[in-house]
Amino acid sequence: MVDVMLMQALMKAAPDNAALLIIGDIDQLPSVGPGQILADVIASGAVPVVRLTEVFRQAAQSRIITSAHRINQGSIPDLSKPEGDSDFYFVQADDPETAVSRIIELVKTRIPQRFGLPRPPCRNPPQAGRPEPPRSGNSPVVLRVPKAKSPWPRRPFV
């Protein structure tokens, strides 16, 4: 999931005599930024490519694996509720507010219960003396994420 700008920065930083080994999953979701570096390098035919065809992380009948294969073939995966434990669940949400509340429920309650984990701490507790802002039915849900300093210098790419 390397985008064009990150790959350019990597190539600029690498010495001229360096060898580059790219390992990735051609079927993985595309990068957030522009470009599809791995797919383009493979399609170019300019470098040797080795494809691994056996899955080791999940069982062959894993719902993750079968769903990924269906998606790659242009088919809709089985979204029905599984019988018993599964590694793939579809969670229906018809609007953003419902999606947010279901994600919060999954992270705070269902996943910790399923895997015997402690409940995650509240990362953004309300400030003492500051009431929660009122929300109407159509107001957007805003998730505030603290700003983090990027480990990379801010330089323009040419």
Short mmCIF file of C-alpha atoms in Angstrom, two decimals:
data_model
loop_
_atom_site.label_atom_id
_atom_site.label_comp_id
_atom_site.label_asym_id
_atom_site.label_seq_id
_atom_site.Cartn_x
_atom_site.Cartn_y
_atom_site.Cartn_z
CA MET A 1 0.00 0.00 0.00
CA VAL A 2 2.84 2.35 -0.85
CA ASP A 3 1.77 5.46 -2.74
CA VAL A 4 3.75 7.41 -5.34
CA MET A 5 5.08 10.05 -2.95
CA LEU A 6 6.30 7.56 -0.34
CA MET A 7 7.98 5.43 -3.03
CA GLN A 8 9.65 8.52 -4.48
CA ALA A 9 10.99 9.45 -1.04
CA LEU A 10 12.27 5.89 -0.55
CA MET A 11 14.00 5.87 -3.93
CA LYS A 12 15.60 9.27 -3.31
CA ALA A 13 16.91 8.11 0.08
CA ALA A 14 18.29 4.78 -1.18
CA PRO A 15 21.92 4.77 -2.34
CA ASP A 16 22.53 4.14 -6.05
CA ASN A 17 24.06 0.73 -5.35
CA ALA A 18 21.18 -0.48 -3.15
CA ALA A 19 19.01 -3.46 -4.07
CA LEU A 20 15.28 -3.14 -3.51
CA LEU A 21 13.09 -6.12 -2.65
CA ILE A 22 9.38 -5.33 -2.72
CA ILE A 23 7.10 -7.74 -0.92
CA GLY A 24 3.38 -7.26 -1.02
CA ASP A 25 -0.05 -8.61 -1.78
CA ILE A 26 -1.29 -7.69 -5.25
CA ASP A 27 -4.86 -8.27 -4.02
CA GLN A 28 -4.52 -5.91 -1.07
CA LEU A 29 -6.55 -2.72 -0.92
CA PRO A 30 -4.98 0.19 -2.81
CA SER A 31 -2.98 2.86 -1.02
CA VAL A 32 -4.75 5.89 0.39
CA GLY A 33 -2.50 8.20 -1.61
CA PRO A 34 -2.15 8.24 -5.40
CA GLY A 35 -0.69 5.33 -7.31
CA GLN A 36 -0.61 1.58 -7.22
CA ILE A 37 3.11 0.98 -7.07
CA LEU A 38 3.18 -2.80 -6.58
CA ALA A 39 0.57 -3.50 -9.27
CA ASP A 40 2.33 -1.15 -11.73
CA VAL A 41 5.77 -2.69 -11.10
CA ILE A 42 4.37 -6.19 -11.63
CA ALA A 43 2.43 -5.18 -14.76
CA SER A 44 5.52 -3.51 -16.27
CA GLY A 45 7.30 -6.85 -16.68
CA ALA A 46 10.57 -5.01 -15.97
CA VAL A 47 11.42 -7.03 -12.86
CA PRO A 48 11.20 -10.70 -11.92
CA VAL A 49 8.07 -11.57 -9.93
CA VAL A 50 7.40 -14.55 -7.69
CA ARG A 51 3.82 -15.34 -6.69
CA LEU A 52 3.05 -17.22 -3.51
CA THR A 53 -0.15 -19.20 -3.93
CA GLU A 54 -0.61 -20.88 -0.55
CA VAL A 55 -2.29 -19.09 2.34
CA PHE A 56 -0.67 -19.63 5.73
CA ARG A 57 -2.34 -17.03 7.98
CA GLN A 58 -5.87 -18.40 7.80
CA ALA A 59 -7.38 -21.79 7.10
CA ALA A 60 -8.29 -22.41 3.45
CA GLN A 61 -12.01 -22.31 4.32
CA SER A 62 -11.66 -19.11 6.36
CA ARG A 63 -14.52 -16.73 5.60
CA ILE A 64 -11.91 -13.97 5.18
CA ILE A 65 -10.20 -15.98 2.44
CA THR A 66 -13.38 -17.09 0.66
CA SER A 67 -14.81 -13.54 0.85
CA ALA A 68 -11.58 -12.03 -0.54
CA HIS A 69 -11.60 -14.52 -3.43
CA ARG A 70 -15.23 -13.70 -4.23
CA ILE A 71 -14.52 -9.96 -4.19
CA ASN A 72 -11.48 -10.41 -6.48
CA GLN A 73 -13.68 -12.39 -8.89
CA GLY A 74 -16.23 -9.56 -8.94
CA SER A 75 -18.79 -11.42 -6.82
CA ILE A 76 -20.46 -10.39 -3.58
CA PRO A 77 -19.20 -12.36 -0.58
CA ASP A 78 -21.54 -14.30 1.70
CA LEU A 79 -22.77 -11.62 4.10
CA SER A 80 -25.11 -13.88 6.08
CA LYS A 81 -24.69 -14.30 9.82
CA PRO A 82 -22.28 -17.19 10.42
CA GLU A 83 -23.21 -20.17 12.54
CA GLY A 84 -20.91 -20.21 15.55
CA ASP A 85 -17.53 -18.48 15.67
CA SER A 86 -16.17 -16.96 12.49
CA ASP A 87 -13.32 -14.76 11.29
CA PHE A 88 -15.60 -12.66 9.04
CA TYR A 89 -18.71 -10.74 10.01
CA PHE A 90 -20.75 -8.23 8.03
CA VAL A 91 -22.16 -5.40 10.13
CA GLN A 92 -25.01 -3.53 8.42
CA ALA A 93 -25.27 0.25 8.93
CA ASP A 94 -27.57 2.40 6.84
CA ASP A 95 -26.25 5.80 7.93
CA PRO A 96 -23.02 7.28 9.39
CA GLU A 97 -24.41 7.65 12.93
CA THR A 98 -25.37 3.97 13.04
CA ALA A 99 -21.96 2.98 11.64
CA VAL A 100 -20.14 4.98 14.33
CA SER A 101 -22.22 3.55 17.17
CA ARG A 102 -21.72 -0.01 15.89
CA ILE A 103 -17.96 0.46 15.52
CA ILE A 104 -17.78 1.82 19.08
CA GLU A 105 -19.81 -1.16 20.36
CA LEU A 106 -17.51 -3.58 18.54
CA VAL A 107 -14.32 -2.00 19.87
CA LYS A 108 -15.53 -1.37 23.43
CA THR A 109 -17.61 -4.47 24.06
CA ARG A 110 -17.91 -7.26 21.52
CA ILE A 111 -14.25 -7.71 20.49
CA PRO A 112 -12.92 -7.59 24.08
CA GLN A 113 -15.59 -10.12 25.17
CA ARG A 114 -14.89 -12.44 22.25
CA PHE A 115 -11.12 -12.52 22.81
CA GLY A 116 -11.06 -12.15 26.61
CA LEU A 117 -9.44 -8.72 26.48
CA PRO A 118 -9.84 -5.92 29.02
CA ARG A 119 -12.16 -3.16 27.96
CA PRO A 120 -10.16 -0.38 26.23
CA PRO A 121 -9.75 2.85 28.22
CA CYS A 122 -11.63 5.97 27.19
CA ARG A 123 -9.11 7.95 25.13
CA ASN A 124 -10.97 11.25 24.99
CA PRO A 125 -12.96 11.67 28.21
CA PRO A 126 -15.20 14.75 28.49
CA GLN A 127 -13.45 17.69 30.10
CA ALA A 128 -14.59 18.41 33.65
CA GLY A 129 -17.17 21.18 33.66
CA ARG A 130 -17.60 21.09 29.86
CA PRO A 131 -20.91 19.62 28.77
CA GLU A 132 -21.18 17.47 25.67
CA PRO A 133 -22.25 19.55 22.64
CA PRO A 134 -25.91 19.10 21.68
CA ARG A 135 -26.59 17.07 18.53
CA SER A 136 -29.61 17.18 16.31
CA GLY A 137 -30.70 14.18 14.26
CA ASN A 138 -28.88 15.46 11.15
CA SER A 139 -25.72 16.78 12.74
CA PRO A 140 -22.51 15.09 11.61
CA VAL A 141 -20.57 12.89 13.95
CA VAL A 142 -17.06 14.26 14.39
CA LEU A 143 -14.34 12.04 15.76
CA ARG A 144 -11.47 14.10 17.13
CA VAL A 145 -8.05 12.57 16.69
CA PRO A 146 -5.07 14.19 18.39
CA LYS A 147 -2.49 15.56 16.01
CA ALA A 148 0.66 13.51 15.79
CA LYS A 149 4.02 14.75 14.60
CA SER A 150 5.01 13.03 11.39
CA PRO A 151 8.35 11.19 11.51
CA TRP A 152 9.11 12.39 7.98
CA PRO A 153 10.39 15.88 7.17
CA ARG A 154 7.99 18.08 5.23
CA ARG A 155 9.74 18.59 1.92
CA PRO A 156 8.11 19.25 -1.42
CA PHE A 157 8.37 16.35 -3.86
CA VAL A 158 9.63 17.21 -7.32
#
